[in-house]
């Protein structure tokens, strides 16, 4: 049986979505959901790479919902692991009484991360993982400052916002930010073969030389929300060397790039870079909220041994349902060799997406594995494309600090038939307006 494609039954959003969005508007914080005449729809269910809305419309999903549904939406193995777990133990006690499933997950994480990373803090969001990384670096180095990159995205809670480099998110809260961060320029590879990272590394080195208070350098191997920006090959390796030179901990944020998305289990493996601290999340829980900070023994041992109350913890630390889901997710990635699949499909994507260059509004197409960005001439073009795509039965996401990039991060299990058809729909959505 071939996998389903899109099926749009009427105008988007349909009647039921419209009714529900009117109710949402009354009670949700007004900053959350942007409601327009043609956007969004209310989701009812999802399976694999197809999302069904409350009016019965079916959409092909090229976002995997922010990269979370990497093993497909409502993966049956995750569903049964969670169902099994929920009747036995839905919650344990964060830093007091652990659960067996949490111990299994900690062991499993140690088995898939680059060798040398062995100690984990389980978080409930990517932002929390980043914050714990910053705290770890401070404890390990005694230095309170951090460096990161312009247009980076590491989350929006106050600690994470200190290092998030997209100005729009920082500006309204700038008065409350400690402002210890140094923002460096993130280089953009000219093409897939670009290895010239020297100028960017030189400018990072000279900026860091002027500050003696930097304990952590936080970097995404590919800037995701910043517009799917790939640096030249060798950049991450160069940063590793600079961090070693200045006694700074290298924090690699793989919250989006992790779990096979870019064709290796973690993107830092491509350059054989061992971070001091690795942040992971999104795809990790197969749809349940869980993230983690994984570090070297040396870095993580900066935390004092707990003798009662942990210095950093939270109510839902190591939630058993999320742990069971994460174990099933890692199992699915390995069982189906999804890392290799992402790599192979990445090669296919080059030619398939390349055809889109014939649209005048397309300025650049770049990516690796199953993480791609299509840069358009303006945010308005990108928005119109996303809205039109929805009416055609295709889910897309806008990215980039200006919003002029369409990010494509499908599930790693999307069939070729679905993927190619989705790209055909994208082609139609890009057509002259
Ligand atoms: C690279 C990266 N880091 C951190 C975060 C923040 O994660 P969360 O939204 O789970 O707090 C995100 C979210 O998009 C991300 O893409």
XYZ file of C-alpha atoms and ligand atoms in Angstrom:
449
model
C 0.000 0.000 0.000
C 1.438 3.403 -0.892
C 1.548 6.156 1.687
C -1.196 8.782 1.626
C -0.749 12.182 0.017
C -2.637 15.402 0.708
C -6.401 15.647 0.535
C -7.959 19.101 0.764
C -11.760 18.987 0.891
C -12.652 22.662 0.735
C -11.509 26.170 1.531
C -8.741 26.469 4.149
C -9.299 26.949 7.006
C -12.520 24.907 6.988
C -15.663 25.649 8.977
C -14.694 23.789 12.143
C -11.167 25.249 12.218
C -12.651 28.714 11.813
C -15.018 28.166 14.729
C -12.283 26.795 16.982
C -9.863 29.600 16.078
C -12.515 32.131 17.121
C -12.686 30.406 20.538
C -8.887 30.270 20.779
C -8.721 34.000 20.145
C -10.848 34.630 23.226
C -8.678 32.882 25.792
C -5.137 32.238 24.600
C -2.414 34.785 25.279
C -2.658 37.042 22.217
C 1.025 36.714 21.376
C 0.880 32.976 20.660
C -1.135 32.152 17.531
C -1.268 34.518 14.542
C -4.752 34.081 13.137
C -5.388 35.298 9.592
C -8.108 34.781 7.037
C -6.298 31.884 5.316
C -4.152 30.586 8.163
C -3.760 28.418 10.327
C -5.778 25.194 10.654
C -6.566 23.319 13.869
C -4.922 19.909 13.984
C -6.969 16.859 14.898
C -4.567 13.954 14.353
C -1.381 13.044 12.537
C 0.284 9.879 11.343
C 3.705 9.572 9.734
C 4.077 12.602 7.456
C 0.382 13.414 7.145
C -1.511 15.773 9.440
C -5.324 15.794 9.498
C -7.225 18.895 10.591
C -10.589 19.125 12.346
C -12.387 19.456 8.984
C -10.870 16.233 7.673
C -8.322 17.960 5.386
C -5.032 16.099 5.086
C -1.686 17.868 4.740
C 1.753 16.611 3.805
C 4.134 17.841 6.469
C 7.496 19.235 5.332
C 8.178 20.651 8.817
C 7.792 17.533 10.999
C 6.400 20.130 13.407
C 9.654 22.021 14.163
C 11.696 18.851 13.503
C 10.074 17.004 16.394
C 8.313 14.263 14.431
C 11.562 12.955 12.903
C 10.342 9.363 13.185
C 6.895 10.413 11.961
C 3.894 11.735 13.839
C 2.237 9.358 16.309
C 4.830 6.690 15.719
C 3.188 3.410 16.834
C 6.235 2.246 18.844
C 6.318 5.523 20.755
C 2.549 5.366 21.249
C 2.657 1.870 22.713
C 5.723 2.633 24.893
C 3.938 5.663 26.342
C 0.637 3.785 26.769
C 2.483 1.023 28.575
C 4.315 3.461 30.800
C 1.338 5.650 31.692
C -0.537 2.832 33.402
C 2.538 1.882 35.439
C 4.173 5.184 36.346
C 3.420 8.564 34.798
C 5.577 10.643 37.106
C 8.473 10.099 39.479
C 10.328 12.518 41.705
C 12.856 14.591 39.777
C 15.864 14.944 42.046
C 14.588 12.625 44.819
C 13.315 9.192 43.669
C 14.247 8.237 40.090
C 12.464 5.709 37.848
C 13.975 2.705 36.088
C 13.008 4.031 32.663
C 15.020 7.204 33.373
C 18.109 5.144 34.188
C 17.654 3.172 30.944
C 17.402 6.409 28.976
C 20.555 7.860 30.543
C 22.433 4.697 29.525
C 20.945 4.786 26.024
C 21.910 8.433 25.509
C 25.480 7.642 26.543
C 25.519 4.906 23.889
C 24.553 7.190 20.969
C 26.361 10.482 21.664
C 29.988 10.974 20.559
C 32.405 8.995 22.741
C 33.655 11.177 25.575
C 30.219 12.544 26.451
C 28.873 10.509 29.305
C 26.932 12.495 31.859
C 23.448 13.824 31.276
C 20.995 16.289 32.760
C 17.444 15.620 31.530
C 15.510 18.790 30.791
C 11.937 19.435 29.717
C 12.716 21.957 26.967
C 15.588 22.932 24.746
C 15.813 26.297 26.495
C 16.326 24.579 29.820
C 19.080 22.378 28.365
C 20.832 25.550 27.156
C 20.460 27.227 30.538
C 21.931 24.238 32.341
C 24.811 24.297 29.847
C 25.489 27.952 30.720
C 25.364 27.161 34.446
C 27.705 24.203 33.923
C 30.204 26.349 32.057
C 30.112 28.947 34.797
C 30.756 26.338 37.474
C 33.509 24.689 35.431
C 35.389 27.829 34.400
C 34.465 30.316 37.096
C 33.587 32.731 34.267
C 30.095 34.228 33.965
C 30.219 35.478 30.360
C 29.114 33.587 27.262
C 29.716 33.934 23.557
C 27.333 32.954 20.796
C 26.430 34.078 17.296
C 24.319 36.732 15.664
C 21.008 35.322 14.448
C 21.407 32.188 16.549
C 18.388 30.673 18.261
C 18.789 28.911 21.593
C 15.366 29.504 23.151
C 13.441 32.322 24.754
C 13.479 31.797 28.529
C 15.643 34.445 30.187
C 18.827 32.374 30.473
C 18.557 31.055 26.920
C 17.685 34.521 25.655
C 21.053 35.760 26.944
C 22.668 33.818 24.089
C 19.920 33.926 21.450
C 21.184 36.271 18.770
C 17.949 37.239 16.997
C 17.465 40.843 18.009
C 13.658 40.856 17.697
C 13.347 38.426 20.621
C 15.815 40.296 22.832
C 14.760 43.873 22.318
C 11.597 44.054 24.473
C 13.421 42.396 27.394
C 16.867 43.902 26.941
C 16.549 45.844 30.184
C 16.346 42.620 32.194
C 19.083 40.702 30.384
C 22.388 40.417 32.181
C 24.046 41.154 28.845
C 27.101 39.014 29.553
C 27.043 37.652 26.014
C 29.447 38.426 23.213
C 27.863 37.973 19.774
C 30.114 36.790 16.972
C 29.488 36.633 13.212
C 28.271 33.276 11.901
C 29.789 32.583 8.482
C 27.675 31.441 5.570
C 29.147 28.819 3.215
C 29.178 29.982 -0.400
C 28.404 26.440 -1.546
C 28.509 22.860 -0.258
C 32.246 22.599 -1.006
C 33.225 25.829 0.792
C 35.997 25.192 3.316
C 37.064 28.765 3.882
C 36.234 29.317 7.524
C 39.466 31.196 8.243
C 38.100 34.789 8.155
C 35.219 33.973 10.542
C 37.515 32.055 12.876
C 40.018 34.876 12.881
C 37.386 37.433 13.797
C 35.996 35.123 16.540
C 39.505 34.661 17.940
C 40.236 38.373 18.019
C 36.874 39.205 19.684
C 37.363 36.491 22.299
C 40.905 37.653 22.979
C 39.517 40.969 24.203
C 37.329 39.299 26.847
C 38.625 37.253 29.748
C 35.201 36.519 31.251
C 33.851 34.058 28.642
C 33.172 30.554 29.996
C 30.968 29.146 27.219
C 30.810 29.433 23.445
C 27.387 28.295 22.231
C 26.955 27.343 18.586
C 24.490 25.603 16.292
C 26.266 23.411 13.684
C 23.659 24.758 11.234
C 21.664 27.812 12.252
C 18.074 26.599 12.092
C 15.651 29.325 12.986
C 18.245 31.829 11.826
C 17.384 30.711 8.275
C 19.101 27.324 7.778
C 22.578 28.825 7.488
C 25.396 26.332 6.849
C 28.892 27.472 7.799
C 31.925 26.455 5.714
C 33.322 23.021 6.529
C 35.955 23.297 9.237
C 34.223 26.084 11.143
C 33.153 23.909 14.080
C 36.585 22.314 14.239
C 38.185 25.749 14.302
C 35.906 26.832 17.140
C 36.960 23.735 19.089
C 40.592 24.833 18.743
C 39.833 28.396 19.807
C 37.907 27.175 22.869
C 40.831 24.958 23.853
C 43.204 27.881 23.432
C 41.170 30.219 25.671
C 39.855 27.717 28.230
C 36.252 28.136 27.062
C 33.707 25.297 27.048
C 32.309 24.535 23.604
C 28.524 24.115 23.832
C 27.106 22.600 20.642
C 23.371 23.171 20.324
C 21.998 20.193 18.380
C 18.451 20.666 19.516
C 17.383 20.894 15.875
C 20.252 19.175 14.036
C 20.438 16.125 16.318
C 19.084 12.595 15.963
C 20.085 12.067 12.349
C 18.545 15.153 10.762
C 21.675 16.203 8.860
C 22.873 12.721 7.890
C 24.958 11.879 10.960
C 23.460 11.102 14.374
C 24.788 14.470 15.542
C 26.014 17.149 13.144
C 29.254 17.690 15.111
C 30.310 14.149 14.149
C 30.751 15.283 10.532
C 33.881 17.210 11.570
C 34.750 14.777 14.376
C 34.338 17.581 16.907
C 33.796 16.603 20.520
C 31.870 19.318 22.359
C 32.318 19.815 26.101
C 28.558 20.138 26.296
C 25.942 18.925 23.820
C 22.335 20.141 23.937
C 19.670 17.910 22.412
C 15.867 18.000 22.280
C 13.044 18.256 19.739
C 13.162 14.860 17.916
C 14.409 13.178 21.090
C 10.984 12.502 22.589
C 9.119 11.436 19.441
C 6.535 14.132 20.267
C 6.793 14.225 24.053
C 8.559 17.175 25.671
C 12.057 16.175 26.692
C 15.547 17.563 26.073
C 18.969 17.039 27.567
C 22.390 18.406 28.225
C 25.085 15.781 27.766
C 28.622 16.608 28.816
C 32.087 15.295 29.317
C 32.925 13.935 32.730
C 35.291 16.855 33.308
C 32.711 19.533 32.534
C 29.785 17.905 34.315
C 31.797 17.157 37.432
C 31.904 20.887 38.060
C 28.495 20.329 39.664
C 28.820 19.444 43.342
C 27.641 16.009 44.434
C 24.006 16.294 45.459
C 23.526 15.922 49.164
C 19.822 16.628 49.207
C 18.395 19.429 47.145
C 19.879 19.708 43.656
C 21.225 23.105 42.605
C 19.320 22.785 39.369
C 16.255 20.595 38.898
C 12.594 20.846 37.932
C 9.344 19.107 38.818
C 9.156 17.073 35.628
C 12.863 16.159 35.358
C 13.131 12.738 33.691
C 9.381 12.348 33.335
C 8.802 8.593 32.846
C 6.417 9.036 29.893
C 8.910 11.243 28.070
C 11.753 8.835 28.931
C 9.781 5.869 27.545
C 9.023 7.889 24.397
C 12.690 8.850 23.983
C 13.825 5.232 24.348
C 11.317 4.148 21.680
C 12.414 7.029 19.427
C 16.096 6.128 19.607
C 15.115 2.501 18.950
C 13.175 3.526 15.840
C 16.019 5.653 14.498
C 18.445 2.753 14.856
C 16.072 -0.036 13.733
C 15.222 1.813 10.506
C 18.710 3.244 10.001
C 17.182 6.684 9.630
C 20.547 8.426 9.883
C 21.699 6.824 6.612
C 18.295 7.466 5.089
C 18.520 11.179 5.903
C 21.958 11.296 4.288
C 20.775 9.548 1.110
C 17.649 11.662 0.801
C 19.811 14.750 1.221
C 21.540 13.865 -2.042
C 18.187 13.398 -3.766
C 16.988 16.728 -2.400
C 19.808 18.583 -4.172
C 18.384 17.826 -7.609
C 14.706 17.919 -6.643
C 14.904 21.269 -4.874
C 17.338 22.601 -7.489
C 14.424 22.821 -9.961
C 12.876 25.517 -7.803
C 15.644 27.934 -8.836
C 13.596 28.731 -11.954
C 11.222 30.778 -9.786
C 12.385 34.384 -9.822
C 11.672 34.880 -6.109
C 14.026 32.036 -5.117
C 17.401 33.505 -4.127
C 19.173 30.513 -2.599
C 18.623 26.851 -1.787
C 20.877 25.213 0.785
C 20.889 22.351 3.221
C 22.138 18.953 4.238
C 20.395 15.661 4.875
C 16.797 16.476 5.719
C 17.362 20.091 6.751
C 16.912 22.662 3.976
C 16.282 26.345 3.569
C 14.857 28.117 0.545
C 15.633 31.787 0.704
C 13.129 34.027 -1.065
C 13.326 37.669 -2.076
C 11.224 38.889 0.866
C 9.353 37.866 3.997
C 6.117 38.723 2.182
C 6.929 36.190 -0.563
C 7.751 33.543 2.041
C 4.549 34.219 3.938
C 2.429 34.065 0.797
C 4.120 30.784 -0.162
C 3.418 29.227 3.244
C -0.235 30.341 3.142
C -0.752 29.127 -0.437
C 0.941 25.833 0.378
C -1.514 25.276 3.210
C -4.440 25.717 0.829
C -2.812 23.122 -1.473
C -2.390 20.644 1.386
C 1.233 21.275 2.354
C 2.708 22.353 5.701
C 5.717 24.689 5.542
C 7.476 26.924 8.057
C 8.981 30.388 7.697
C 12.448 30.990 9.154
C 15.244 33.540 9.146
C 15.524 36.688 11.231
C 13.628 38.551 8.511
C 11.243 35.658 7.825
C 12.268 35.350 4.159
C 13.369 31.707 4.340
C 11.228 28.594 4.061
C 12.659 25.828 6.179
C 12.155 22.248 5.147
C 12.720 19.623 7.811
C 10.541 16.621 6.936
C 10.316 13.471 8.976
C 13.127 11.041 8.242
C 10.538 8.370 7.424
C 8.710 10.350 4.732
C 8.433 8.144 1.631
C 10.056 9.308 -1.603
C 6.617 9.455 -3.192
C 5.370 11.781 -0.458
C 8.523 13.872 -0.487
C 8.548 14.367 -4.257
C 4.862 15.141 -4.292
C 5.339 17.657 -1.468
C 8.093 19.359 -3.479
C 5.717 19.513 -6.480
C 3.172 21.264 -4.257
C 5.876 23.653 -3.068
C 6.687 24.344 -6.723
C 3.039 25.310 -7.276
C 2.999 27.486 -4.159
C 6.039 29.376 -5.465
C 4.532 30.055 -8.881
C 4.174 33.716 -9.966
C 1.396 35.424 -8.075
C 18.752 25.204 17.910
C 17.705 25.404 18.955
N 18.071 25.562 20.236
C 17.173 25.743 21.213
C 15.827 25.784 20.942
C 14.839 26.016 22.046
O 14.171 24.830 22.327
P 12.736 24.874 23.054
O 11.806 25.567 22.128
O 12.407 23.420 23.260
O 12.932 25.604 24.337
C 15.393 25.621 19.614
C 13.963 25.679 19.272
O 13.570 25.871 18.162
C 16.357 25.428 18.600
O 16.006 25.307 17.316
